Coordinates of C-alpha atoms in Angstrom, one line a residue:
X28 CA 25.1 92.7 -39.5
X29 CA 24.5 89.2 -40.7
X30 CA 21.5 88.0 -42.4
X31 CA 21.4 84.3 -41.7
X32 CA 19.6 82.5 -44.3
X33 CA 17.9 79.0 -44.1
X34 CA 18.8 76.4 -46.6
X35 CA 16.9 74.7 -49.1
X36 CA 15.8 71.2 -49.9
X37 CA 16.4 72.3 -53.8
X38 CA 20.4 72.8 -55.2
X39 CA 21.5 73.7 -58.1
X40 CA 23.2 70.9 -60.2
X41 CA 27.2 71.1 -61.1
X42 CA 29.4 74.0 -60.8
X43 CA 33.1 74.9 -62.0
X44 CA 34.8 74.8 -58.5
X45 CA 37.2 72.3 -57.1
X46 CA 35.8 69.5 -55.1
X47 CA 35.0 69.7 -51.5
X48 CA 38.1 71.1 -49.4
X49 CA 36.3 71.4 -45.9
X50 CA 40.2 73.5 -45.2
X51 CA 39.2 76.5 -47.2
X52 CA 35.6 77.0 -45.6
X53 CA 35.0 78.9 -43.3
X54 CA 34.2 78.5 -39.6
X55 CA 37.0 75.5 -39.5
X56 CA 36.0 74.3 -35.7
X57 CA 32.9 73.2 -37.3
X58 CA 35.3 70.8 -39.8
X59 CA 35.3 67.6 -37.3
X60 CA 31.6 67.3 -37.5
X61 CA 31.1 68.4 -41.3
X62 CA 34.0 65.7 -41.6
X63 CA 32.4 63.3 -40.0
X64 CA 29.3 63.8 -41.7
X65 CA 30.5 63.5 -45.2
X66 CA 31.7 60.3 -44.7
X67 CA 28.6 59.3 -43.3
X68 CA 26.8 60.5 -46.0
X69 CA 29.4 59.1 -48.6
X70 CA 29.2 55.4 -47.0
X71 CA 25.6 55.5 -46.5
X72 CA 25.2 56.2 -50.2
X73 CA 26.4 53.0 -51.1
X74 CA 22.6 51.2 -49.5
X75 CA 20.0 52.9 -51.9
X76 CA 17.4 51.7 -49.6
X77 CA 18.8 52.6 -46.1
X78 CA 19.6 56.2 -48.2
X79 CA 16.3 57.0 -48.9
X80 CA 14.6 56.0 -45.8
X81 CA 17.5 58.4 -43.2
X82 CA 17.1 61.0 -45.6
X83 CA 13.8 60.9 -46.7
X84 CA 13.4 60.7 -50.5
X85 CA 11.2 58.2 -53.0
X86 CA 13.0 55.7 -54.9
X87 CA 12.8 58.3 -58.1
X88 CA 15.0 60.3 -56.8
X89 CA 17.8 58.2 -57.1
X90 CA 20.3 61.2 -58.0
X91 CA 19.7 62.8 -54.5
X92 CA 21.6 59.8 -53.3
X93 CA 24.2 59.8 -56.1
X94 CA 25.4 63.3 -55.3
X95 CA 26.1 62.4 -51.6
X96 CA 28.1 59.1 -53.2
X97 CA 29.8 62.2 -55.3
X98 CA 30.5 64.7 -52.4
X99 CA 34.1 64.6 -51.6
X100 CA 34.7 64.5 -56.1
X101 CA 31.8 66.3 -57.4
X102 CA 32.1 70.5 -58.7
X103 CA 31.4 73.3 -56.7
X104 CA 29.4 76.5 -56.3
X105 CA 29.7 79.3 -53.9
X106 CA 27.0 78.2 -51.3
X107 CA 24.7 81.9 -52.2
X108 CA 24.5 80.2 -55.6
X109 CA 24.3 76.6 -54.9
X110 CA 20.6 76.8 -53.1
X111 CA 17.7 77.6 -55.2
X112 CA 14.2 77.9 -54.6
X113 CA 11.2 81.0 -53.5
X114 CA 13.7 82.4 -51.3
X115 CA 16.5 82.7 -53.4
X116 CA 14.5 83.8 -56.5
X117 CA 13.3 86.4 -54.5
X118 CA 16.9 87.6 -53.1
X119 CA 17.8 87.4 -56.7
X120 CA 21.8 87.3 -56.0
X121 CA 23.1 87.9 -59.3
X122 CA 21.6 90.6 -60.0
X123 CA 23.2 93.1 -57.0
X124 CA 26.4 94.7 -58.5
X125 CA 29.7 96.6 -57.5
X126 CA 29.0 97.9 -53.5
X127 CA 25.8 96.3 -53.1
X128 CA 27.2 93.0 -54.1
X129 CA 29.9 93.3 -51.8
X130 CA 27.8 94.2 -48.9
X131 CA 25.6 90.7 -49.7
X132 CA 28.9 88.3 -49.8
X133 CA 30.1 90.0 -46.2
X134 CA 26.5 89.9 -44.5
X135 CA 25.1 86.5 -46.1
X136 CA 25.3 83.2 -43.8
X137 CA 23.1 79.8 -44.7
X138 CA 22.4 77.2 -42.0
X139 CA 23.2 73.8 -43.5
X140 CA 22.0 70.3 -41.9
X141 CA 25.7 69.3 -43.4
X142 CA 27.9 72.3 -42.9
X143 CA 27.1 73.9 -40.2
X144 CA 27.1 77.3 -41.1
X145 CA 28.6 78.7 -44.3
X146 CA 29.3 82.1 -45.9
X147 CA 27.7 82.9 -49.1
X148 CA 31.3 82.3 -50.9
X149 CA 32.0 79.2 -49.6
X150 CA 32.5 76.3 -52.3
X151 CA 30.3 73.6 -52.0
X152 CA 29.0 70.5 -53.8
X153 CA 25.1 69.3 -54.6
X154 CA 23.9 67.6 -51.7
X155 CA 20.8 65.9 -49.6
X156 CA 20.5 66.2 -46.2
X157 CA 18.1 68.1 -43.9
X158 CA 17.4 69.0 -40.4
X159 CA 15.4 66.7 -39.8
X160 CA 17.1 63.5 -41.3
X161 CA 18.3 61.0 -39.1
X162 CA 21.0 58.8 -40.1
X163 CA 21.3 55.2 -38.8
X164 CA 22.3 54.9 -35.8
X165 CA 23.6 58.4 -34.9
X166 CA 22.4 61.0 -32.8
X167 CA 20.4 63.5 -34.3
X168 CA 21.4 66.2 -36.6
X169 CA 20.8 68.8 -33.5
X170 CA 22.1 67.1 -30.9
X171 CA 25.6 67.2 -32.8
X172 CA 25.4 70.4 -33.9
X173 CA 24.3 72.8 -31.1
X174 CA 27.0 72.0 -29.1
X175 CA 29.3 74.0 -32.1
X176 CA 26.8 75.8 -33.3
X177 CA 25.5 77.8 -30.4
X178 CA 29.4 79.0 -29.0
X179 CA 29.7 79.9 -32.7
X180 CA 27.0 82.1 -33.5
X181 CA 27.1 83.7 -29.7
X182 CA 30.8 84.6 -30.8
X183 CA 29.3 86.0 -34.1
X184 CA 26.7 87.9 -32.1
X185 CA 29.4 89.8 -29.6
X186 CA 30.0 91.8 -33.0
X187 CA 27.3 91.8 -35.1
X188 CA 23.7 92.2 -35.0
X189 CA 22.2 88.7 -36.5
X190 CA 18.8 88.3 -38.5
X191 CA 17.8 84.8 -37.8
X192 CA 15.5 84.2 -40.9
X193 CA 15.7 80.4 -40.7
X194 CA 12.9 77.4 -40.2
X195 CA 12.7 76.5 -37.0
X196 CA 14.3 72.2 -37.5
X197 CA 17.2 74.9 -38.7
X198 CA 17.2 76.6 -36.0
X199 CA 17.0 73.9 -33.6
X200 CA 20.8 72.9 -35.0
X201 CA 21.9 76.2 -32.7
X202 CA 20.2 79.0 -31.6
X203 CA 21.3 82.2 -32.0
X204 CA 20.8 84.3 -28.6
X205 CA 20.1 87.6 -28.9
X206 CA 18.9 87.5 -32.6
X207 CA 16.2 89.4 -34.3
X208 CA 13.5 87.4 -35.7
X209 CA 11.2 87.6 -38.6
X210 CA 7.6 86.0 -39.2
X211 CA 5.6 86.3 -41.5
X212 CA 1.1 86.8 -41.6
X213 CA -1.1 87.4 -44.2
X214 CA -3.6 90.0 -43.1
X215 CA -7.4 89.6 -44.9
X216 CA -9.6 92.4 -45.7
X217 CA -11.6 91.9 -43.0
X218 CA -8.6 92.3 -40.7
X219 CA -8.0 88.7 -39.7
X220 CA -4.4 87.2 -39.9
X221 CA -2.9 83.9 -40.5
X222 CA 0.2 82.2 -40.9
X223 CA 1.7 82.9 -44.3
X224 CA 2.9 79.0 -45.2
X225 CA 3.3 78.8 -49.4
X226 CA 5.0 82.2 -49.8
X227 CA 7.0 82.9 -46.6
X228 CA 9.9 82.5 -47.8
X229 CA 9.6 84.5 -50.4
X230 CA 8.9 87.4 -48.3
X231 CA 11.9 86.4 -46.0
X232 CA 14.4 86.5 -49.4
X233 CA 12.7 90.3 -50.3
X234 CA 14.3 91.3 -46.8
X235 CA 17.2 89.6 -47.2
X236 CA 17.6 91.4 -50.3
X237 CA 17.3 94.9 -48.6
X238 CA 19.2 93.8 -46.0
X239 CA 22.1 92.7 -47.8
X240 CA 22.0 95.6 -50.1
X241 CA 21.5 98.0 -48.3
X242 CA 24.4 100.7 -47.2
X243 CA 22.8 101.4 -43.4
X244 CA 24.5 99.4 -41.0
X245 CA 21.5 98.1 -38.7
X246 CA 22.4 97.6 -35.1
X247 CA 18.9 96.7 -33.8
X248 CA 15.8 95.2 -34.4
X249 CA 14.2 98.5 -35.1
X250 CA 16.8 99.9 -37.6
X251 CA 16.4 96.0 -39.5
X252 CA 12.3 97.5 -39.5
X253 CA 13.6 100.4 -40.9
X254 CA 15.4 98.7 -43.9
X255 CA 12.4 96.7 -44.5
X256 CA 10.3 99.5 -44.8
X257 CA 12.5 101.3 -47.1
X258 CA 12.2 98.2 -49.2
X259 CA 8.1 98.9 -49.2
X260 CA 7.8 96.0 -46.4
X261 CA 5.1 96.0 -44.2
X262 CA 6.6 95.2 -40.5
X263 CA 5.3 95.3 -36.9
X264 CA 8.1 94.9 -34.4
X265 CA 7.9 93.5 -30.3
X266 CA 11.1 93.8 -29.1
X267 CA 13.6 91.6 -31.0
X268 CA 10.6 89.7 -33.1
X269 CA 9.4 91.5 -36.6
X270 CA 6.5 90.5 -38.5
X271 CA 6.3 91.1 -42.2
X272 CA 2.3 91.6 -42.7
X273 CA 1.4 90.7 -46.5
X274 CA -1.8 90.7 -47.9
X275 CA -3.7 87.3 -48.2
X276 CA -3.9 85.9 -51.7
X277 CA -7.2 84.9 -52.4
X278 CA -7.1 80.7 -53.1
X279 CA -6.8 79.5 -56.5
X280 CA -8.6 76.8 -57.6
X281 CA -5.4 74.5 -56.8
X282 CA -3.1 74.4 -54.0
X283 CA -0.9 76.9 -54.3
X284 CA 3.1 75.9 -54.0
X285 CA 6.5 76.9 -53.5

């Protein structure tokens, strides 16, 4: 089985790896366009303005851009550790030990607007850039990645079962055919659902949690259900597509945030 993860906009600073080496990651016939876009990225560092407007950050965050200037010198992380955020406080990585941690580093795969795909030990270095960001005078993000992406992943799929919990601009880089795929609704007393938008991912990093920890070996969608119902999920399943029902949280008197 692999659990493929979405990515996140937030990254944890530093790391004690060696700099980028697109040779030692994995899946290397995605390295011409991960290549390609690190140099992009690196040359379009050096206008501030033309920076923030492709990728789609204020002029505060100035260090957003500095790290793509850095990306072929800066430190790495394994890629598990290098994304933060709701989801991957609720997967909670560090703390799974000995089997359970093993399990997690076999299963574990992240989308990445700059990678590709990784595995969760893949070295990487801080970064910005998203699905959606469009980069002067190139194609888009998607149209230059599901051409590798979508052989890749239907390869992956010949041999194991993927769990596609990724956003959709994510999964618009390369679709995974076959895959089972998880919403999430927030069910109200009175029996009416909605969308779940603050906290869905951190509902998505509980399962991946189960699922990467778990000793079953799930071949299906139903047997992923199972799993997450172990965990003390609630899910409805319709053929390949589950649905992790939570209850609503009553609104504060703020907007509530990831």
């Amino acid at each position: 089985m692999i659990v493929l993860l979405p990515p996140s906009e937030t990254k944890r600073a530093g790391g004690d790896g060696p700099p980028l080496r697109l040779s030692s990651l994995s899946q290397p016939q995605l390295n011409p366009v991960r290549s390609a876009l690190v140099a992009e990225l690196v040359e379009l560092a050096s206008d501030p303005a033309a920076s923030r407007s492709a990728l789609g950050v204020s002029a505060s965050q100035v260090a957003e851009i500095e790290r793509n200037a850095a990306l072929r010198v800066a430190p790495t992380l394994p890629a598990i550790r290098r994304y933060t955020g709701v989801l991957y406080d609720a997967l909670d990585i560090d703390s799974l030990r000995g089997a359970e941690a093993k399990r997690a580093s076999a299963r574990l795969f992240i989308g990445s607007a700059l990678f590709g795909l990784l595995r969760a030990d893949d070295q990487i270095p801080a970064y910005r850039l998203s699905a959606t960001s469009k980069l002067p005078g190139r194609p888009t993000l998607a149209a230059r990645w599901r051409p590798v992406l979508e052989p890749l992943l239907a390869e992956l799929a010949n041999d194991h079962l993927i769990v596609d919990l990724r956003s959709g601009s994510y999964v618009a880089l390369g679709r995974a055919s076959g895959a089972v795929s998880v919403n999430v609704l927030a069910e109200y007393p009175d029996g009416r659902r909605a969308v779940v938008t603050h906290f869905n991912k951190a509902h998505k990093g509980r399962l991946a949690r189960a699922l990467a920890a778990t000793r079953a070996e799930p071949g299906d969608a139903g047997a992923v259900a199972a799993v997450a119902r172990r965990a003390g999920l609630r899910v409805e399943r319709s053929g390949n597509d589950l649905t992790l029902v939570v209850p609503a949280v009553p609104a504060g008197p703020g907007p509530a945030r990831e």
